[in-house]
PDB file of C-alpha atoms in Angstrom:
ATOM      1  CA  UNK A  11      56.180 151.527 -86.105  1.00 46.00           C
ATOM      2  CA  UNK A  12      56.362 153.946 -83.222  1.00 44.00           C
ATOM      3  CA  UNK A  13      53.136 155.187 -81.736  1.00 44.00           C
ATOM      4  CA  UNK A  14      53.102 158.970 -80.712  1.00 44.00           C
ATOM      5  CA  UNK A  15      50.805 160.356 -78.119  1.00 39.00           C
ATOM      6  CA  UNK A  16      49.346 163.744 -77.843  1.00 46.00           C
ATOM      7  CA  UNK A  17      49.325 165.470 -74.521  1.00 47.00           C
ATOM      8  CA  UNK A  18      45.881 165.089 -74.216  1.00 44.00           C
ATOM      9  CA  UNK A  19      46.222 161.623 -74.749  1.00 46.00           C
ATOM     10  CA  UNK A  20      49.268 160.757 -71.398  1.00 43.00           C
ATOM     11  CA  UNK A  21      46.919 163.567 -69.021  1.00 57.00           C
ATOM     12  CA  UNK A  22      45.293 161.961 -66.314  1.00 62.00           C
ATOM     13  CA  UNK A  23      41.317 162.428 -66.480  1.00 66.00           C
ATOM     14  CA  UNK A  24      40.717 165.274 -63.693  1.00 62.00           C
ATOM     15  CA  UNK A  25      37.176 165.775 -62.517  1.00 55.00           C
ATOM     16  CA  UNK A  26      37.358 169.799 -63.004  1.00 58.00           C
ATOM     17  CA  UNK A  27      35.644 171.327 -60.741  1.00 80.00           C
ATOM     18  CA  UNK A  28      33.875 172.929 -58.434  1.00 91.00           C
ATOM     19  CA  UNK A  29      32.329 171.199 -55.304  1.00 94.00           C
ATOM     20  CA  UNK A  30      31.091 172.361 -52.239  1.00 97.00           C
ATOM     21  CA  UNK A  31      28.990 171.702 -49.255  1.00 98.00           C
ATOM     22  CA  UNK A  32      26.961 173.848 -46.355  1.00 98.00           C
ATOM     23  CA  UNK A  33      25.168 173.403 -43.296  1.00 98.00           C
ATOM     24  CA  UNK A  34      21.964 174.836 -42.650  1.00 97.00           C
ATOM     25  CA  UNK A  35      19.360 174.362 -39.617  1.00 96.00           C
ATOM     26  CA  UNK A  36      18.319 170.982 -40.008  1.00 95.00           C
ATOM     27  CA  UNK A  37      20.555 170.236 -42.702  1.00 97.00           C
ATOM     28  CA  UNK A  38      23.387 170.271 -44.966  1.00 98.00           C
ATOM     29  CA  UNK A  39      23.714 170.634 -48.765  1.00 98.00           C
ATOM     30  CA  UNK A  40      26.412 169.197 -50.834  1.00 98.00           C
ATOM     31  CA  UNK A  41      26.937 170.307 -54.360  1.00 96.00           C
ATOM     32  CA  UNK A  42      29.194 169.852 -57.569  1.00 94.00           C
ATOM     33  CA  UNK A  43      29.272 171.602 -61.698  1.00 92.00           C
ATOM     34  CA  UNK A  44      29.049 167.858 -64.005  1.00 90.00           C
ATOM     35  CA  UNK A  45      32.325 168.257 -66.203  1.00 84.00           C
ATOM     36  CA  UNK A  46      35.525 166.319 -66.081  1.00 79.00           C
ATOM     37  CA  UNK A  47      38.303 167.561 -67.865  1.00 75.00           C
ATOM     38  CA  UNK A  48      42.159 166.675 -69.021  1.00 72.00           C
ATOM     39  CA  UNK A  49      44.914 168.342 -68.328  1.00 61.00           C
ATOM     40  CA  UNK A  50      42.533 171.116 -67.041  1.00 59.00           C
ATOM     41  CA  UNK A  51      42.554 172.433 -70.335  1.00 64.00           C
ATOM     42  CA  UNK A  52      40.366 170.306 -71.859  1.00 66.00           C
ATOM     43  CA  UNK A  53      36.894 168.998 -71.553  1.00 73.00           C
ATOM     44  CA  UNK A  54      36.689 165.357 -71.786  1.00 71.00           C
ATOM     45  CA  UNK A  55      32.868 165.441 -70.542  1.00 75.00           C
ATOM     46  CA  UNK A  56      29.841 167.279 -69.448  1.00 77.00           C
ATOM     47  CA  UNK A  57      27.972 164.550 -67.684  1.00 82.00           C
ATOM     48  CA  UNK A  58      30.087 163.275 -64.746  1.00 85.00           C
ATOM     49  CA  UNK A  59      27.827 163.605 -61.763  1.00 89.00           C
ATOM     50  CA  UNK A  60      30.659 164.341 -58.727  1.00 90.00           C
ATOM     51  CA  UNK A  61      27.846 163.881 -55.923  1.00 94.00           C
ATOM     52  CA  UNK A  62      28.337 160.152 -55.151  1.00 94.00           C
ATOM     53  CA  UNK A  63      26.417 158.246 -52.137  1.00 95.00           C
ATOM     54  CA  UNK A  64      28.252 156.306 -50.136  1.00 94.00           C
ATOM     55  CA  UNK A  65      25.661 155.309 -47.643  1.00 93.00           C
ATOM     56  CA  UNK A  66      21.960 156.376 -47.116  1.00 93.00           C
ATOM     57  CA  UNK A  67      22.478 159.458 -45.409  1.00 96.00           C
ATOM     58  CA  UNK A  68      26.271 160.526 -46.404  1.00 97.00           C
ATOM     59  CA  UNK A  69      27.072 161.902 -49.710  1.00 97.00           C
ATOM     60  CA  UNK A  70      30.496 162.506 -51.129  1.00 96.00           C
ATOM     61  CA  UNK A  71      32.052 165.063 -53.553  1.00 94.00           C
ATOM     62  CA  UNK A  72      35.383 164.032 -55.695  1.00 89.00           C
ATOM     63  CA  UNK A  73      38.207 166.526 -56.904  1.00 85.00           C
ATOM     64  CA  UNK A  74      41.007 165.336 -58.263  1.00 82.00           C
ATOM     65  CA  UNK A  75      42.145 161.865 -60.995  1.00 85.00           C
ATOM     66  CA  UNK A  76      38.563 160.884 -61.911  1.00 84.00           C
ATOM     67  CA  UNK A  77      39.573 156.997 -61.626  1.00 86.00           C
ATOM     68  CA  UNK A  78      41.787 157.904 -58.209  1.00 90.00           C
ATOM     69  CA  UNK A  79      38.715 159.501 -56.955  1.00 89.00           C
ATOM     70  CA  UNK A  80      36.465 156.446 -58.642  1.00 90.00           C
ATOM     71  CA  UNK A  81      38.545 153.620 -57.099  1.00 92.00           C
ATOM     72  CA  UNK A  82      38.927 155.281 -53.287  1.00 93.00           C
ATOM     73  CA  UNK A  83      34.810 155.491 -53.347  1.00 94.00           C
ATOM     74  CA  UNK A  84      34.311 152.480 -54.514  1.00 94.00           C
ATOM     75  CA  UNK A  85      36.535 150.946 -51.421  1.00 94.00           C
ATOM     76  CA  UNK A  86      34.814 153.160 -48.701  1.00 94.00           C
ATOM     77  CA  UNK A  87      31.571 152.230 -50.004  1.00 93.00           C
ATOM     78  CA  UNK A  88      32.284 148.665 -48.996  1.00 93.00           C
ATOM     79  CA  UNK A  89      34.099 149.455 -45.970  1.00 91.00           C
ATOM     80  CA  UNK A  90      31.089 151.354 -44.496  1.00 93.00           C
ATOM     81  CA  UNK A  91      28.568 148.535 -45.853  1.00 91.00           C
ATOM     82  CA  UNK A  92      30.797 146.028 -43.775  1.00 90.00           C
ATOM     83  CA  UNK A  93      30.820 148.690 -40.698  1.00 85.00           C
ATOM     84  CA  UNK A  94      27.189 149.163 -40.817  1.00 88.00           C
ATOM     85  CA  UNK A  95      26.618 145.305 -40.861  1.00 89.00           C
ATOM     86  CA  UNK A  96      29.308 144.637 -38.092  1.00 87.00           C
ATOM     87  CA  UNK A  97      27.383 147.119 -36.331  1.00 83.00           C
ATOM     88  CA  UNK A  98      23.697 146.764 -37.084  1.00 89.00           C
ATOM     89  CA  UNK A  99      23.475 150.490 -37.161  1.00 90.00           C
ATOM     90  CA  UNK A 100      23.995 153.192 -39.987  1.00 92.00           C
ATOM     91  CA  UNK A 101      27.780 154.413 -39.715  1.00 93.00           C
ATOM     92  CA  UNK A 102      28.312 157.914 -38.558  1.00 95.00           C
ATOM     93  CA  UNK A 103      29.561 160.948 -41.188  1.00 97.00           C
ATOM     94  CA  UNK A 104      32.754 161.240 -39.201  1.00 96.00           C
ATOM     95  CA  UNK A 105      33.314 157.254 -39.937  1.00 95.00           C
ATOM     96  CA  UNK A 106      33.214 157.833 -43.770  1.00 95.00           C
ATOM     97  CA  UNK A 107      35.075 161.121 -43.705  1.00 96.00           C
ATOM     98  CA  UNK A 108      37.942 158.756 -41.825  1.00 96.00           C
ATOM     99  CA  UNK A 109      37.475 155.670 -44.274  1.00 95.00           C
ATOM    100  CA  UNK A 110      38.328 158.318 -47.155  1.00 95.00           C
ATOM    101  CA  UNK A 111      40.886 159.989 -45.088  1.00 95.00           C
ATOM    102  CA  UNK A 112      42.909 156.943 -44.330  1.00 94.00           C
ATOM    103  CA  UNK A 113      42.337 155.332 -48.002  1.00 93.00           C
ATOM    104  CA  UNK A 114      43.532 158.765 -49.125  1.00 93.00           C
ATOM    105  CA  UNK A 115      46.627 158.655 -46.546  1.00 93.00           C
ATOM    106  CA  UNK A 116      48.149 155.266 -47.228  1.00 92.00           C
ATOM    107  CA  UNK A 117      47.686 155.737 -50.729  1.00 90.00           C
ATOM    108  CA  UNK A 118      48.873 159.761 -51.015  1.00 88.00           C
ATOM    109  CA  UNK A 119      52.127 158.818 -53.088  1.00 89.00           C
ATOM    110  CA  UNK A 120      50.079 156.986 -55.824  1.00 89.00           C
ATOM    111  CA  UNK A 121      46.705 158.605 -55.384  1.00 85.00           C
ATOM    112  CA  UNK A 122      45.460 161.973 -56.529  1.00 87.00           C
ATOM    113  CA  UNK A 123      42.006 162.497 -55.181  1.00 88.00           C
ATOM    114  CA  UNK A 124      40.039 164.701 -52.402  1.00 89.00           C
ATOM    115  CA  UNK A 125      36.540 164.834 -50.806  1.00 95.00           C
ATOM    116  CA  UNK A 126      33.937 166.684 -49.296  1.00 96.00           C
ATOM    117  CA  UNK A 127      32.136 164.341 -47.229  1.00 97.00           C
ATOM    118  CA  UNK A 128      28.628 165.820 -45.729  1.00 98.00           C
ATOM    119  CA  UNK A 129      26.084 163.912 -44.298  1.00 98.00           C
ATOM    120  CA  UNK A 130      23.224 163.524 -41.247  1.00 97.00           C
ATOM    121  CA  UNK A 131      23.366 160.971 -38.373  1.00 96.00           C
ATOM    122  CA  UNK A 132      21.934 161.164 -35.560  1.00 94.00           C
ATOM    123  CA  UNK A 133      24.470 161.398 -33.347  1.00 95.00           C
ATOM    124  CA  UNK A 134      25.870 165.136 -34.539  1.00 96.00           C
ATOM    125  CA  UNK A 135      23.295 165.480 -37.035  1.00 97.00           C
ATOM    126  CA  UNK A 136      24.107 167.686 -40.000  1.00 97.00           C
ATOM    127  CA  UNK A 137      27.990 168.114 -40.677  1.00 98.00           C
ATOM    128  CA  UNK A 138      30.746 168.490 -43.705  1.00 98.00           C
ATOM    129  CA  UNK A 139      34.393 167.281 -43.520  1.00 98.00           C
ATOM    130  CA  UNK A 140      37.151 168.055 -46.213  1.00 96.00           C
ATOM    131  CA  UNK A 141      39.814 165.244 -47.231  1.00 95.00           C
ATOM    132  CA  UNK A 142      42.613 166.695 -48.434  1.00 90.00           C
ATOM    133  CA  UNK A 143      44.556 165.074 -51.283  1.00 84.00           C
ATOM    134  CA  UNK A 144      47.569 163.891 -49.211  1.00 85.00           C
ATOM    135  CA  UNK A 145      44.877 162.690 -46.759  1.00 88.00           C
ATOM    136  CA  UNK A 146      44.258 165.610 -43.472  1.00 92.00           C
ATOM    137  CA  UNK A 147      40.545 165.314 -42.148  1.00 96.00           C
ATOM    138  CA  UNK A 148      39.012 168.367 -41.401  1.00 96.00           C
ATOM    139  CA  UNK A 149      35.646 169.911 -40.200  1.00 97.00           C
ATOM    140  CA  UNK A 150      34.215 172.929 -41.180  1.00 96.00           C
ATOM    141  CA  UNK A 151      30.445 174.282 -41.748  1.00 97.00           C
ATOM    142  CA  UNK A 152      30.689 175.483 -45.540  1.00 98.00           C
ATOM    143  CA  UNK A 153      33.423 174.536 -47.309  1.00 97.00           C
ATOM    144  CA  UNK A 154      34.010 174.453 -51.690  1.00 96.00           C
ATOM    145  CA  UNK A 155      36.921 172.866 -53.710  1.00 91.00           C
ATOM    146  CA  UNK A 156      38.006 172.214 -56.806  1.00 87.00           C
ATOM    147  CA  UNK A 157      39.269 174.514 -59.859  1.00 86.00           C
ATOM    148  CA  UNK A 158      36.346 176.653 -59.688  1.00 89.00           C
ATOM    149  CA  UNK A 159      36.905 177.468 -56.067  1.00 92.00           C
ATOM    150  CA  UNK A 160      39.318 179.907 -56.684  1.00 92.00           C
ATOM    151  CA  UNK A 161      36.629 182.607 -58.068  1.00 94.00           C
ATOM    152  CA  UNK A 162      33.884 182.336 -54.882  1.00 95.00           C
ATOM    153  CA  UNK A 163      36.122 182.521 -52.133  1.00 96.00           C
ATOM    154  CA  UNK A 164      34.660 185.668 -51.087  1.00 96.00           C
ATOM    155  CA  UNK A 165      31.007 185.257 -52.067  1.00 96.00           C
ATOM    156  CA  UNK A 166      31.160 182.414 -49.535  1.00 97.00           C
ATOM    157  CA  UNK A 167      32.315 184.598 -46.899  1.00 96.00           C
ATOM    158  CA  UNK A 168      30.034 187.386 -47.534  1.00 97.00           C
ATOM    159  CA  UNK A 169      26.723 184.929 -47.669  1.00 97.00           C
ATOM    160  CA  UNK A 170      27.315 182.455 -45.749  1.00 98.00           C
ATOM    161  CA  UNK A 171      25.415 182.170 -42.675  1.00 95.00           C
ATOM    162  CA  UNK A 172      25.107 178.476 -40.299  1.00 88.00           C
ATOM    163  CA  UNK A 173      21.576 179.712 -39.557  1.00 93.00           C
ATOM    164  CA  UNK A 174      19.938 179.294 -43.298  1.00 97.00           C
ATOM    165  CA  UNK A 175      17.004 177.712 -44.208  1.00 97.00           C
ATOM    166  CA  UNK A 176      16.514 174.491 -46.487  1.00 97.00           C
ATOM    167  CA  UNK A 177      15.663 176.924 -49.255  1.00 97.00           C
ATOM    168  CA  UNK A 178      18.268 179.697 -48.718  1.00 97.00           C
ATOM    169  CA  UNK A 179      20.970 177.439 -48.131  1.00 98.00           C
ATOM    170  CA  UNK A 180      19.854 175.657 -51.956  1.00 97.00           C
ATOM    171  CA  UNK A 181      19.868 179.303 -53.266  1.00 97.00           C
ATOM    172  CA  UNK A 182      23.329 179.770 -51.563  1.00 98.00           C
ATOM    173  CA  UNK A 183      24.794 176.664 -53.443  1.00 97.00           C
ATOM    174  CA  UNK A 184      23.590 177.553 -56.997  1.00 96.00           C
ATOM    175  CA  UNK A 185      24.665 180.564 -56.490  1.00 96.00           C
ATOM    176  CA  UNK A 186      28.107 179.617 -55.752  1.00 96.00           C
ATOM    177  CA  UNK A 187      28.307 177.359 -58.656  1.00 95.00           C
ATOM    178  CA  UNK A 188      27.127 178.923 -61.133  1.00 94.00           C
ATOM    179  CA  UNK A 189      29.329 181.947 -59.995  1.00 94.00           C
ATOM    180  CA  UNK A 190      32.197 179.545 -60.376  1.00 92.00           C
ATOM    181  CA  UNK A 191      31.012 178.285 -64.071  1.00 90.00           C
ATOM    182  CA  UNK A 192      30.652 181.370 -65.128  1.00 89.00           C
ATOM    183  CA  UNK A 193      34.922 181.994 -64.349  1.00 87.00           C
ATOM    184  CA  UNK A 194      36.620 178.589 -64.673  1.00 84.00           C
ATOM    185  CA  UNK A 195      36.931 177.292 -67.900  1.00 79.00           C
ATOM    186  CA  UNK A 196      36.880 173.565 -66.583  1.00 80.00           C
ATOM    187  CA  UNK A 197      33.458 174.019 -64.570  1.00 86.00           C
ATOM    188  CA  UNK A 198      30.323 173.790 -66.122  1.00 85.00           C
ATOM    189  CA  UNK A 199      26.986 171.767 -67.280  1.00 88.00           C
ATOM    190  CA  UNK A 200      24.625 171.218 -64.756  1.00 92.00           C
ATOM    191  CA  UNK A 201      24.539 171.852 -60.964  1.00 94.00           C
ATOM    192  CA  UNK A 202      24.386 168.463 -59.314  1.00 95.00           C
ATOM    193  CA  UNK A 203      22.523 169.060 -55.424  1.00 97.00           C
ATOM    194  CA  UNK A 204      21.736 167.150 -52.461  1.00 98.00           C
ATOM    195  CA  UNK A 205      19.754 167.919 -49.664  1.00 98.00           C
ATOM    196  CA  UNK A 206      20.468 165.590 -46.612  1.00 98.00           C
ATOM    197  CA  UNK A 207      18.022 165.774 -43.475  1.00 97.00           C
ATOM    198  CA  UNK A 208      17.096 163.715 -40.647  1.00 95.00           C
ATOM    199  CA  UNK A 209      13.529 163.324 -43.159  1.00 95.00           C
ATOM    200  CA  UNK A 210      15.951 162.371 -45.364  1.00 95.00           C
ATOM    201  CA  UNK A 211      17.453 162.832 -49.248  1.00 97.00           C
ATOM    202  CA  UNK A 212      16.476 164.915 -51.691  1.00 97.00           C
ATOM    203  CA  UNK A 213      18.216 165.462 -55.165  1.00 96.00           C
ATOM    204  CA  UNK A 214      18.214 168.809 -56.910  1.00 96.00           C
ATOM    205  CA  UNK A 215      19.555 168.553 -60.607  1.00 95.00           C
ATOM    206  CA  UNK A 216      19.552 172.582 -62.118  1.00 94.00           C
ATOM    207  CA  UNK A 217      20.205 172.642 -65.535  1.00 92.00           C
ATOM    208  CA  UNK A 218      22.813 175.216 -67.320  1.00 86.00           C
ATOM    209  CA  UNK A 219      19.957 177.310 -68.963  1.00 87.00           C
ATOM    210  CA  UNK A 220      18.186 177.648 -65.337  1.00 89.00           C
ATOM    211  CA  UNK A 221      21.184 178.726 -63.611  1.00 90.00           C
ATOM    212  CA  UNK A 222      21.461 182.301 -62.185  1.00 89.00           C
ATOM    213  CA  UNK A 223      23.483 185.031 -64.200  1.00 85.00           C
ATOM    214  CA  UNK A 224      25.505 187.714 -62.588  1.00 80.00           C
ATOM    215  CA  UNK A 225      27.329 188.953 -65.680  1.00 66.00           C
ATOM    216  CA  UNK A 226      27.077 188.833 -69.624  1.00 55.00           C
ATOM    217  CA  UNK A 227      28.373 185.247 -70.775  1.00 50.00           C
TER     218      UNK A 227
END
């Protein structure tokens, strides 16, 4: 008997989305929405948390095929374990940023997948690096991806400033996402946060209900 499919049913898993990432003074702060969606149409989950350490100071964020993005992580996390053994030191942001870059680049035919990569060493201390899906490293101070992306464009412009503090810089973040919830059908749940300083990590979870409004939902 022949099996049919529904659309829904061939669609890769997509993680959504909106993720971003900032630096402040001291700091960065590296952000992402929790759904995961197929087809971009539909929501497949509320509960994917897109803010994935890959070593104790460097965070990632994942746009893209959830199990693209899933498998790539899961081989830089044990290329930067082996680096930081080989070593005997923590491995520098830049160094993941190029793991995922290169993973990304070898693999751009077959893979669909892109990071934010943010992170403090103490080399360069705070910084953020984009991954593009076909595998181009870049750095920038603030940067945001993803579906919901589209709609904040300019409130990042208008508030973004290198100088924040700790605080501002958190209030600049759930700001921007739940701006983007509130516009992309495919963003949404909770606002997933990290704080990375030379003191440390810090992990800020906002839930829906506590997010900012700027307009009738």
């Amino acid at each position: 008997m022949e099996k049919h499919y529904t659309d829904s049913q061939t669609k890769a898993v997509s993680t959504g989305t909106t993720i971003l990432a900032a630096i402040f003074d001291g700091g960065v702060v590296i952000g992402s929405d929790s759904r995961a969606s197929i087809g971009g149409e539909y929501v497949s989950s509320k509960t994917i948390n897109k803010v994935i350490q890959v070593h104790d100071r460097i965070f990632c964020c994942m746009a893209g095929v959830l199990a693209d993005a899933q498998a790539v992580i899961k081989a830089a996390k044990f290329h930067l374990s082996f680096h930081s053994v080989q070593m005997e030191s923590p491995p520098l942001v830049i160094a993941a940023a190029s793991v995922l870059k290169e993973l990304c680049y070898k693999n751009k035919d077959e893979l669909q997948a892109g990071f934010i990569t943010a992170g403090w060493d103490e080399k360069k201390g705070p910084q953020v690096y984009v991954v593009s899906l076909g595998g181009m490293l870049i750095s920038q101070p603030v940067t945001i991806g993803g579906s919901g992306s589209t709609y904040i464009y300019g409130y990042v412009d208008a508030k973004y400033k290198s100088n924040m503090t700790k605080e501002e810089c958190l209030q600049f973040a759930t700001n921007a996402l739940a701006l983007a919830m509130g516009r992309d059908n495919v963003s949404g749940g909770v606002a997933h946060l990290v704080v990375i300083t030379a003191k440390g990590v810090e992990h800020v979870v906002v839930p829906g209900d506590k997010l900012p409004k700027f307009h009738d939902e």
